[in-house]
């Protein structure tokens, strides 16, 4: 008998251990505890709110929860007032967000405090770089969930709808309320009737979850699609073409959100092709969208091939236009001045454009952070960015406060994240990459959340296994906290710094191999390629030293920062060492705060990053008893790959830079196992 029970127990445990493939994200919870939901209205959104509560209720059995749509001036936008048994909001999506907050508290063992929670940003948007053929630019988790290659690209199946629904549910659970459905390198076909019909089908599934859809547009669509001889934004025919197109879009999708535009950037056409400014282009589109309440998100990611410093260009092009944009234009600015690097100082446009709505663009997909292979929790990077002090309006003018309406009375506040979502079973390619989608949404709602809190919330919801580890006893839950939650959270919180260390420490940036941006490539400089697409442009290493001189005596990009930052960054003695080689070109024997030479310090950083990944592997192995077998094995495999890649980064960069420094690698550092020629010639499949 005893044996039989054990067998049954074993089978049950195994089933639950094997059933995890990551597809449920952080919404794994299922409950049989009854709850009585009271709501005096019905609607598709409220029905979802009700069913989520019923599916996941983990509070007092048989409790009543009252959902009420109210008119309360203390609640802003889609915010909500919450207590243990009631959720009030001015809007239906607000009720839904309140429901998810209540469930999150239950699932993470937090007491539901009575409070009002208002969103930090009104527009909390995912940017999908999905192409109409189903591929995704910088996508590492399979094909597009929206588009498909070939003939049936425009077909909508029941499976598609189911997937979009799961996607919408996950987004709503973290407060995301917008999705740009296609790549910023936009195909004009996206504005054809057929694609608009498909977009409509997507919008219909997303709508009850409070999510609006947006499209990226190609600026030259009037010529490419409409057959006009020009796409000049001041040409009356062009203006008319856009107005007609916008009318058509709204007749198909009445709550369409608006356009995202990449113009005069990396070869994309824009108003400058016709001698016009970004403001001319953005305003023309904004005027067409305005009657319908639509917005234009106009990207500031611009740089010309002939400039002496790419980092200064967005500021140079956009600052003179401050005050010239229509109210419904938001300038979308990447967090750093160059391009989603493992570490950059914040873009100096934040806080500087005072008469224009400015929104941060973060990259959730890890183009420059190890893609689907490396475990890197990006919340630490975003926290550092949002809390960066700009000093634009005195101290306390953090990037967060400069963009969320706390300081400037901008009508539209917004934040975007470049999505890491694809058709993979676990949505994001790496189980831990889900944490970045999660953290982006939560930060878009509340930009004061810490990476520590976000990591903890996510782990609890994603990995806790009440059934399989008999968590009914408080003993096992303490064990889980001490031996799983704490070390795994620590690993996540250290992961971004580790990646910076083994890839490009001390302010180094953009030293990736070739176009794929995965492995090391500080040597990469094919003949004929524009200089600012090659790493030597960024690291400037020679026998005298290393680093990009952006001081007053160099490119002067430092002057784009407000005092006291300008002086702080400009002076090598006060420049934070994390940004040292971003702002300064320094000799190899420059003395660091640690007392070491710059060369030695660089070596120790690479070594520290590499050794950290080794530690992560040990932490993960030790966590095995608390994990289902599939996710354990999948992450273990990726960590091993990350370790190999970190070794390549360390070896490749140290051996390459050593040619210039002509110094020995300190003895207490594990010597490189590869040789430089081998890495450069690419005989390492891991690169
Ligand atoms: O980081 C670079 C990417 C491009 C991308 C571009 C952008 C969509 O390498 O793939 O294009 O940024 O943000 O526009």
XYZ file of C-alpha atoms and ligand atoms in Angstrom:
701
model
C 0.000 0.000 0.000
C 2.728 2.349 1.059
C 4.584 1.455 -2.078
C 1.566 2.172 -4.244
C 1.082 5.601 -2.680
C 4.694 6.427 -3.297
C 4.390 5.318 -6.884
C 1.303 7.447 -7.399
C 3.009 10.360 -5.725
C 6.042 9.861 -7.881
C 3.946 9.775 -11.032
C 2.014 12.891 -10.048
C 5.200 14.679 -9.219
C 6.792 13.632 -12.462
C 3.804 14.793 -14.452
C 3.954 18.174 -12.874
C 7.717 18.200 -13.295
C 7.493 17.391 -16.960
C 4.597 19.636 -17.797
C 6.582 22.865 -17.761
C 7.611 24.225 -21.110
C 7.473 27.909 -20.251
C 4.447 28.594 -22.426
C 2.412 29.856 -19.489
C 4.956 32.536 -18.679
C 4.406 34.081 -15.230
C 0.721 33.157 -15.361
C 1.024 29.521 -14.339
C -1.240 29.630 -11.381
C -4.427 27.629 -11.307
C -6.683 27.532 -8.342
C -9.760 25.681 -7.189
C -10.553 28.124 -4.398
C -13.965 29.705 -4.905
C -14.449 33.433 -5.200
C -17.600 35.444 -5.648
C -17.075 38.237 -8.164
C -19.622 41.044 -8.109
C -19.807 43.519 -10.956
C -22.886 45.452 -12.002
C -21.882 45.655 -15.647
C -20.895 43.239 -18.340
C -18.491 43.679 -21.222
C -15.763 41.613 -22.881
C -13.096 43.283 -20.703
C -15.017 42.821 -17.486
C -15.717 39.200 -18.403
C -11.970 38.663 -18.663
C -11.444 40.365 -15.309
C -13.993 38.070 -13.744
C -12.633 34.902 -15.296
C -9.042 35.730 -14.299
C -10.133 36.085 -10.694
C -12.028 32.816 -10.842
C -9.139 30.980 -12.451
C -6.463 32.148 -10.069
C -8.077 33.141 -6.769
C -5.800 32.245 -3.890
C -7.347 34.350 -1.147
C -9.937 33.455 1.427
C -12.245 30.734 0.116
C -15.660 32.041 -0.872
C -14.629 35.693 -0.489
C -16.436 38.382 -2.448
C -14.589 40.807 -4.721
C -16.448 43.845 -6.009
C -15.425 45.401 -9.315
C -16.746 48.912 -9.921
C -16.261 51.373 -12.724
C -16.333 54.763 -11.014
C -15.571 58.413 -11.654
C -12.786 59.274 -9.280
C -10.409 62.144 -9.922
C -7.703 60.596 -7.739
C -7.482 57.752 -10.200
C -5.663 58.707 -13.389
C -5.880 57.117 -16.826
C -6.176 53.364 -16.498
C -5.184 53.445 -12.829
C -7.142 51.685 -10.109
C -7.993 51.743 -6.424
C -7.473 48.388 -4.819
C -8.137 46.637 -1.561
C -8.414 42.986 -0.579
C -12.012 42.778 -1.743
C -12.585 45.601 -4.141
C -11.237 47.140 -7.306
C -12.379 50.481 -8.621
C -11.248 52.182 -11.796
C -12.412 54.864 -14.185
C -11.964 52.552 -17.139
C -12.519 48.876 -17.825
C -8.861 48.168 -18.583
C -8.185 49.795 -15.202
C -10.355 47.127 -13.572
C -8.427 44.431 -15.400
C -5.070 45.855 -14.256
C -6.393 45.958 -10.698
C -7.429 42.318 -10.934
C -3.976 41.308 -12.098
C -2.419 43.322 -9.281
C -4.606 41.557 -6.737
C -3.671 38.163 -8.150
C 0.004 39.111 -8.281
C -0.111 39.988 -4.589
C -1.653 36.633 -3.819
C 0.809 34.721 -5.932
C 3.806 36.475 -4.470
C 2.572 36.281 -0.886
C 2.219 40.012 -0.469
C -0.584 41.547 1.522
C -2.833 43.573 -0.759
C -2.444 47.095 0.592
C -5.283 49.524 0.169
C -3.945 51.940 -2.397
C -4.371 53.805 -5.645
C -2.038 52.746 -8.421
C -1.730 55.069 -11.416
C 0.397 54.302 -14.464
C 3.699 56.167 -14.811
C 3.230 56.355 -18.604
C -0.033 56.577 -20.531
C 1.286 54.659 -23.518
C 3.103 51.432 -22.627
C 4.008 49.937 -25.928
C 5.748 46.918 -27.388
C 7.518 47.507 -30.703
C 7.586 44.367 -32.797
C 10.272 44.384 -35.460
C 8.224 41.799 -37.365
C 8.312 41.683 -41.149
C 5.366 40.799 -43.397
C 7.171 37.576 -44.399
C 7.093 36.348 -40.810
C 10.763 36.967 -40.027
C 11.755 39.250 -37.169
C 14.634 41.698 -37.320
C 16.762 40.960 -34.250
C 14.256 38.307 -33.215
C 15.673 35.296 -31.392
C 12.555 33.385 -30.435
C 11.252 32.042 -33.718
C 9.034 33.649 -36.317
C 6.441 36.359 -35.963
C 3.238 35.662 -34.066
C 1.451 38.092 -36.405
C 2.740 37.501 -39.935
C 3.737 34.471 -41.988
C 5.854 33.692 -44.981
C 4.212 32.941 -48.289
C 0.686 32.707 -49.538
C -1.132 32.283 -46.287
C 0.505 35.336 -44.706
C -2.842 37.068 -44.575
C -4.886 34.103 -43.421
C -6.145 34.190 -39.849
C -6.520 30.793 -38.169
C -8.130 29.848 -34.883
C -4.658 29.006 -33.618
C -3.456 32.490 -34.443
C -6.317 33.969 -32.495
C -5.602 31.758 -29.523
C -1.974 32.787 -29.503
C -2.819 36.492 -29.832
C -5.190 36.082 -26.933
C -2.492 34.555 -24.737
C -0.159 37.323 -25.820
C -2.746 39.989 -24.974
C -3.473 38.398 -21.620
C 0.209 38.343 -20.680
C 0.570 41.972 -21.705
C -2.514 43.060 -19.804
C -1.234 41.276 -16.702
C 1.738 43.669 -16.635
C -0.028 46.779 -17.898
C 1.114 46.964 -21.530
C -1.543 48.738 -23.612
C -0.106 49.063 -27.114
C 1.585 46.967 -29.786
C 3.293 48.159 -32.948
C 2.744 45.175 -35.204
C 5.587 45.573 -37.690
C 9.238 46.447 -38.095
C 10.424 50.067 -38.036
C 12.297 49.174 -41.222
C 8.809 49.125 -42.625
C 7.473 47.551 -45.736
C 5.018 49.824 -47.564
C 2.760 46.815 -48.086
C 1.713 47.094 -44.464
C -0.614 49.920 -45.465
C -2.388 47.970 -48.186
C -5.990 46.928 -47.722
C -5.094 43.261 -47.223
C -2.624 43.901 -44.442
C -4.949 46.402 -42.813
C -7.652 43.723 -42.760
C -5.284 41.363 -41.015
C -4.287 44.109 -38.584
C -7.981 44.550 -37.877
C -8.305 40.863 -36.970
C -5.395 41.231 -34.548
C -6.850 44.421 -33.080
C -10.120 42.626 -32.394
C -8.427 39.992 -30.271
C -6.293 42.530 -28.414
C -9.035 45.098 -27.779
C -10.792 43.466 -24.796
C -7.404 43.327 -23.093
C -7.061 47.094 -23.383
C -4.406 46.925 -26.095
C -4.393 49.174 -29.144
C -2.490 48.449 -32.293
C -0.078 50.747 -34.123
C 1.807 50.387 -37.396
C 5.299 51.361 -38.488
C 5.155 53.186 -41.793
C 7.562 53.749 -44.626
C 7.881 57.466 -45.196
C 7.972 57.054 -48.956
C 4.652 55.181 -49.071
C 2.924 57.905 -51.131
C 5.365 57.222 -53.955
C 5.874 53.505 -53.425
C 2.258 52.622 -52.814
C 0.298 55.568 -54.142
C 2.338 56.105 -57.310
C 2.925 59.783 -56.537
C 6.034 61.380 -57.947
C 7.194 62.486 -54.503
C 6.679 61.871 -50.794
C 7.567 65.433 -49.822
C 5.667 66.185 -46.591
C 4.833 69.706 -47.741
C 3.416 68.630 -51.098
C -0.406 68.994 -51.032
C -0.882 65.744 -52.931
C 1.248 63.895 -50.424
C -0.629 65.454 -47.512
C -3.873 64.405 -49.161
C -2.593 60.866 -49.731
C -1.821 60.427 -46.045
C -5.153 61.877 -44.990
C -7.008 59.484 -47.260
C -4.906 56.579 -45.993
C -5.521 57.512 -42.374
C -9.261 57.795 -43.011
C -9.197 54.348 -44.564
C -7.293 52.898 -41.583
C -9.792 54.296 -39.088
C -12.719 53.046 -41.143
C -11.236 49.567 -40.723
C -9.807 49.890 -37.179
C -11.738 52.604 -35.320
C -9.430 52.652 -32.273
C -6.172 52.506 -34.231
C -3.332 53.952 -32.114
C -1.105 55.682 -34.645
C 2.222 55.449 -36.464
C 5.806 54.673 -35.513
C 8.358 56.158 -37.902
C 12.007 55.488 -38.626
C 12.996 58.221 -41.049
C 16.329 59.311 -42.462
C 18.015 56.617 -40.469
C 20.124 53.732 -41.737
C 19.001 54.261 -45.317
C 15.295 54.681 -44.620
C 13.672 57.550 -46.526
C 12.449 60.598 -44.666
C 11.614 64.283 -44.985
C 15.289 65.194 -45.394
C 15.186 63.502 -48.807
C 13.050 66.483 -49.829
C 14.998 69.124 -47.931
C 12.461 69.115 -45.073
C 12.946 68.581 -41.363
C 11.900 65.811 -38.997
C 9.284 68.238 -37.682
C 7.803 68.742 -41.171
C 7.514 65.011 -41.637
C 6.147 64.188 -38.197
C 3.662 67.056 -38.198
C 2.176 66.089 -41.538
C 1.372 62.631 -40.178
C 0.231 64.041 -36.847
C -2.269 66.325 -38.578
C -3.772 63.408 -40.452
C -4.105 61.354 -37.243
C -5.289 64.108 -34.942
C -9.040 64.040 -35.743
C -9.040 60.388 -34.648
C -6.926 60.809 -31.528
C -3.938 59.006 -33.074
C -0.304 59.697 -32.258
C 3.008 59.725 -34.114
C 6.037 58.151 -32.465
C 8.951 59.603 -34.390
C 12.293 57.963 -33.729
C 15.431 59.961 -32.970
C 17.750 57.085 -33.925
C 19.642 58.978 -36.616
C 23.280 59.137 -37.624
C 25.048 59.997 -40.836
C 28.031 58.011 -42.122
C 30.328 61.006 -42.292
C 30.002 62.319 -38.759
C 33.003 62.292 -36.455
C 30.940 61.025 -33.540
C 27.766 59.039 -33.939
C 26.922 59.541 -30.247
C 26.265 63.246 -30.711
C 24.045 63.179 -33.743
C 20.533 62.647 -32.479
C 20.961 65.574 -30.144
C 22.383 67.767 -32.916
C 19.506 67.007 -35.251
C 16.639 67.138 -32.787
C 17.463 69.874 -30.290
C 17.002 72.696 -32.817
C 13.497 71.330 -33.498
C 12.335 71.433 -29.885
C 9.018 73.244 -29.779
C 8.239 72.658 -33.458
C 6.407 69.363 -33.123
C 2.633 68.994 -32.899
C 1.181 67.981 -29.576
C 0.430 64.431 -30.759
C 4.021 63.762 -31.809
C 6.250 61.921 -29.357
C 9.973 61.680 -30.052
C 11.091 58.133 -29.346
C 14.664 58.080 -28.070
C 16.787 55.002 -27.395
C 18.063 54.846 -23.833
C 21.663 55.479 -24.860
C 23.139 57.818 -27.474
C 24.571 55.023 -29.642
C 22.559 51.829 -29.793
C 21.246 49.514 -27.061
C 24.760 48.635 -25.887
C 25.354 46.574 -22.717
C 26.092 49.874 -21.010
C 25.755 53.453 -22.222
C 25.210 56.703 -20.405
C 21.653 58.001 -20.986
C 20.935 59.885 -24.208
C 21.398 63.619 -23.581
C 18.060 64.309 -25.282
C 16.244 63.208 -22.126
C 15.251 66.269 -20.193
C 16.852 68.544 -22.787
C 13.872 68.683 -25.157
C 11.603 70.588 -22.846
C 8.846 71.573 -25.251
C 8.373 68.197 -26.860
C 7.010 64.883 -25.613
C 9.904 62.452 -25.418
C 9.570 58.714 -24.814
C 12.276 56.185 -23.969
C 12.826 53.227 -26.286
C 14.310 50.173 -24.570
C 15.338 46.967 -26.263
C 13.851 43.869 -24.665
C 15.163 41.591 -27.375
C 18.834 41.110 -26.578
C 20.514 42.050 -29.829
C 23.636 43.205 -28.013
C 23.366 41.135 -24.866
C 23.807 37.551 -25.906
C 20.500 37.169 -27.766
C 18.597 33.962 -26.930
C 21.631 32.355 -25.347
C 22.787 34.522 -22.449
C 20.958 34.928 -19.191
C 20.796 38.678 -18.628
C 18.136 40.367 -16.520
C 17.696 43.758 -18.104
C 15.754 45.352 -15.258
C 19.064 46.356 -13.672
C 20.039 48.244 -16.808
C 16.660 49.959 -17.101
C 16.693 50.880 -13.425
C 20.117 52.481 -13.874
C 18.832 54.357 -16.933
C 15.534 55.557 -15.443
C 17.258 56.729 -12.274
C 19.994 58.586 -14.157
C 20.171 62.161 -13.018
C 19.976 64.603 -15.945
C 20.091 67.797 -13.809
C 18.028 69.448 -16.524
C 15.672 70.996 -13.965
C 17.900 70.829 -10.907
C 18.640 67.707 -8.952
C 15.936 65.076 -8.968
C 15.464 65.454 -12.743
C 15.940 61.786 -13.406
C 15.217 60.354 -16.836
C 12.105 58.758 -15.322
C 10.768 62.083 -14.073
C 11.729 63.922 -17.269
C 9.649 61.500 -19.330
C 6.670 60.573 -17.142
C 5.141 64.031 -16.876
C 6.413 64.742 -13.329
C 8.523 67.654 -14.545
C 7.299 68.702 -17.975
C 3.590 69.089 -18.654
C 3.672 66.907 -21.747
C 0.259 65.758 -22.852
C 1.432 62.314 -23.898
C 3.697 60.191 -21.763
C 4.960 56.974 -23.263
C 7.588 54.262 -23.179
C 8.404 51.568 -25.729
C 10.232 48.260 -25.585
C 11.454 46.357 -28.635
C 9.780 43.006 -28.183
C 11.531 39.676 -27.653
C 8.452 37.629 -28.507
C 8.191 34.975 -31.195
C 6.612 31.634 -32.017
C 8.876 29.648 -29.669
C 6.973 27.562 -27.139
C 8.373 29.651 -24.314
C 7.707 32.864 -26.308
C 11.138 34.428 -25.752
C 13.760 31.832 -26.707
C 15.248 31.666 -23.194
C 13.164 31.029 -20.096
C 14.847 33.908 -18.324
C 14.197 36.279 -21.236
C 10.556 36.181 -20.153
C 11.666 38.139 -17.108
C 12.661 41.015 -19.381
C 9.244 41.200 -21.044
C 7.742 41.080 -17.559
C 10.045 43.759 -16.153
C 9.473 46.097 -19.088
C 5.713 46.057 -18.588
C 5.921 46.492 -14.847
C 8.367 49.400 -15.174
C 6.192 51.038 -17.800
C 3.431 50.994 -15.202
C 5.614 51.976 -12.276
C 9.033 53.364 -13.135
C 10.075 53.371 -9.487
C 10.066 49.602 -9.097
C 13.457 48.134 -8.310
C 15.122 45.330 -10.212
C 15.238 43.445 -6.917
C 11.480 43.583 -6.526
C 10.856 42.740 -10.165
C 13.197 39.779 -10.043
C 11.538 38.453 -6.923
C 8.010 38.862 -8.281
C 8.904 37.150 -11.495
C 10.704 34.203 -9.906
C 7.859 33.551 -7.513
C 5.286 33.496 -10.270
C 7.404 31.647 -12.792
C 9.078 28.934 -10.759
C 7.157 28.300 -7.585
C 5.816 24.774 -7.555
C 3.454 24.324 -4.667
C 2.308 20.857 -5.704
C 5.636 19.253 -6.339
C 7.611 20.509 -3.398
C 4.833 20.065 -0.824
C 4.881 23.708 -0.055
C 1.923 23.290 2.239
C 4.498 23.127 4.987
C 6.156 26.382 5.893
C 9.384 24.446 6.260
C 9.534 23.675 2.554
C 8.615 27.192 1.638
C 11.494 28.520 3.756
C 13.741 26.014 2.085
C 12.541 27.205 -1.317
C 13.175 30.828 -0.403
C 16.645 30.205 0.928
C 17.877 27.721 -1.607
C 16.067 28.840 -4.715
C 14.580 32.323 -4.595
C 17.525 34.094 -2.990
C 20.357 32.596 -5.068
C 18.431 32.768 -8.343
C 17.470 36.357 -7.721
C 21.074 37.184 -6.900
C 22.147 35.559 -10.132
C 19.629 37.615 -12.107
C 20.630 40.847 -10.410
C 24.307 40.259 -11.149
C 23.787 39.065 -14.687
C 23.843 42.405 -16.487
C 27.054 43.561 -14.816
C 28.588 40.192 -15.633
C 27.722 40.634 -19.324
C 29.159 44.155 -19.338
C 32.344 42.774 -17.810
C 32.944 39.907 -20.194
C 31.820 41.884 -23.263
C 32.806 45.538 -22.946
C 33.703 46.904 -19.524
C 34.773 50.383 -18.420
C 32.762 52.241 -21.050
C 33.801 50.231 -24.108
C 30.981 49.834 -26.604
C 30.012 48.402 -29.962
C 32.892 45.958 -30.308
C 30.747 43.145 -31.711
C 31.491 40.818 -34.557
C 29.946 41.804 -37.863
C 26.304 42.314 -38.457
C 24.953 39.684 -36.097
C 26.101 41.462 -32.939
C 26.585 38.297 -30.909
C 30.252 37.444 -30.384
C 33.362 39.579 -29.936
C 34.808 41.509 -32.887
C 36.918 44.484 -31.807
C 39.018 43.776 -34.916
C 36.077 43.728 -37.325
C 36.637 46.325 -40.073
C 36.083 45.027 -43.600
C 37.346 47.355 -46.303
C 34.732 49.686 -47.664
C 32.331 49.383 -44.718
C 31.323 52.732 -43.274
C 33.553 53.515 -40.305
C 30.775 53.861 -37.751
C 29.733 50.290 -38.472
C 33.132 48.975 -37.392
C 34.350 48.459 -33.807
C 37.737 50.251 -34.189
C 35.732 53.478 -34.661
C 34.402 52.995 -31.124
C 37.339 51.631 -29.146
C 40.091 53.653 -30.879
C 42.764 51.333 -29.498
C 46.362 51.997 -30.478
C 49.714 51.686 -28.798
C 49.064 54.925 -26.921
C 45.859 53.790 -25.335
C 42.172 53.067 -25.745
C 38.771 54.791 -25.616
C 36.701 57.379 -27.506
C 37.572 60.948 -26.646
C 34.252 62.747 -26.276
C 35.613 65.482 -24.025
C 35.706 69.173 -24.898
C 39.024 68.490 -26.572
C 37.692 65.484 -28.425
C 34.352 65.157 -30.222
C 32.811 67.399 -27.562
C 29.723 65.189 -27.210
C 30.161 65.690 -23.492
C 28.845 69.229 -23.872
C 25.400 67.836 -24.648
C 25.007 66.948 -20.985
C 23.760 69.457 -18.444
C 26.093 70.702 -15.738
C 27.397 69.334 -13.429
C 27.399 66.193 -15.584
C 29.246 67.882 -18.433
C 32.198 68.731 -16.190
C 31.982 65.456 -14.336
C 32.165 63.366 -17.520
C 34.722 65.681 -19.080
C 37.215 65.375 -16.237
C 38.937 62.027 -16.188
C 39.235 62.245 -12.412
C 35.508 62.579 -11.839
C 34.149 60.563 -14.751
C 32.566 57.389 -13.311
C 34.774 54.457 -14.248
C 31.824 52.605 -15.726
C 31.838 55.291 -18.485
C 35.576 55.944 -18.586
C 36.366 54.740 -22.109
C 33.077 56.106 -23.403
C 34.293 59.625 -22.745
C 38.090 59.337 -22.636
C 40.987 57.982 -24.625
C 43.544 56.951 -22.011
C 47.023 55.467 -21.945
C 47.367 51.803 -21.070
C 49.204 52.647 -17.881
C 46.595 55.164 -16.726
C 46.137 54.662 -13.001
C 42.674 53.514 -11.989
C 41.004 54.105 -8.625
C 41.985 50.583 -7.624
C 45.651 51.501 -8.065
C 45.968 49.179 -11.062
C 46.877 50.246 -14.556
C 44.051 50.591 -17.050
C 45.326 47.500 -18.871
C 45.327 45.362 -15.724
C 41.931 46.667 -14.711
C 40.521 45.759 -18.111
C 41.915 42.239 -17.724
C 40.362 41.845 -14.278
C 36.976 43.005 -15.533
C 36.970 40.485 -18.373
C 38.036 37.773 -15.971
C 35.412 38.747 -13.381
C 32.638 38.612 -15.964
C 33.757 35.250 -17.234
C 34.083 33.770 -13.740
C 30.620 35.051 -12.858
C 29.089 32.932 -15.573
C 30.871 29.959 -14.069
C 29.265 30.830 -10.727
C 25.869 31.117 -12.412
C 26.258 27.577 -13.689
C 26.918 26.354 -10.172
C 23.969 28.273 -8.764
C 21.714 26.784 -11.398
C 22.967 23.249 -10.821
C 22.370 23.617 -7.090
C 18.806 24.771 -7.777
C 17.933 21.555 -9.573
C 15.851 19.997 -6.759
C 13.442 22.913 -6.989
C 12.977 22.800 -10.733
C 11.006 20.879 -13.292
C 13.316 18.827 -15.441
C 12.695 20.546 -18.773
C 13.323 24.088 -17.729
C 16.272 22.961 -15.640
C 17.918 21.233 -18.592
C 17.143 23.959 -21.096
C 18.588 26.734 -18.982
C 21.571 24.586 -18.001
C 22.401 24.058 -21.665
C 22.189 27.778 -22.370
C 24.361 28.660 -19.382
C 27.009 26.286 -20.669
C 26.889 27.987 -24.030
C 27.027 31.393 -22.388
C 30.115 30.264 -20.495
C 31.859 29.269 -23.729
C 30.888 32.530 -25.325
C 32.064 34.554 -22.317
C 35.393 32.772 -22.618
C 35.604 33.810 -26.265
C 34.788 37.382 -25.354
C 37.463 37.467 -22.696
C 40.098 35.727 -24.791
C 39.300 37.552 -28.014
C 39.246 41.027 -26.499
C 42.274 40.590 -24.254
C 44.408 39.024 -26.964
C 43.374 41.655 -29.486
C 43.915 44.646 -27.210
C 47.152 43.140 -25.965
C 48.614 43.738 -29.422
C 48.342 47.444 -28.628
C 48.966 47.475 -24.890
C 52.006 45.213 -25.241
C 51.589 44.189 -21.643
C 51.251 40.869 -19.945
C 47.936 39.560 -18.690
C 48.182 39.523 -14.856
C 49.324 36.160 -13.545
C 46.343 35.511 -11.315
C 44.008 35.587 -14.313
C 43.296 32.318 -16.085
C 45.275 32.564 -19.331
C 43.276 32.567 -22.573
C 42.540 29.117 -23.953
C 42.020 30.286 -27.541
C 44.404 32.007 -29.850
C 43.471 35.230 -31.571
C 43.877 33.996 -35.150
C 41.461 31.170 -34.461
C 38.827 33.482 -33.050
C 39.246 36.086 -35.777
C 39.064 33.552 -38.551
C 35.802 32.404 -37.062
C 36.525 28.744 -36.490
C 34.463 28.929 -33.328
C 30.875 28.077 -34.018
C 29.900 29.762 -30.733
C 30.665 33.231 -32.046
O 20.353 48.360 -33.361
C 20.110 48.605 -34.704
C 19.791 47.277 -35.290
C 18.907 47.335 -36.497
C 17.695 48.193 -36.164
C 18.170 49.579 -35.788
C 17.027 50.491 -35.372
C 15.441 47.943 -36.902
O 20.974 46.598 -35.548
O 18.541 46.032 -36.843
O 16.767 48.232 -37.205
O 19.038 49.498 -34.686
O 16.778 50.583 -34.179
O 16.388 51.086 -36.221
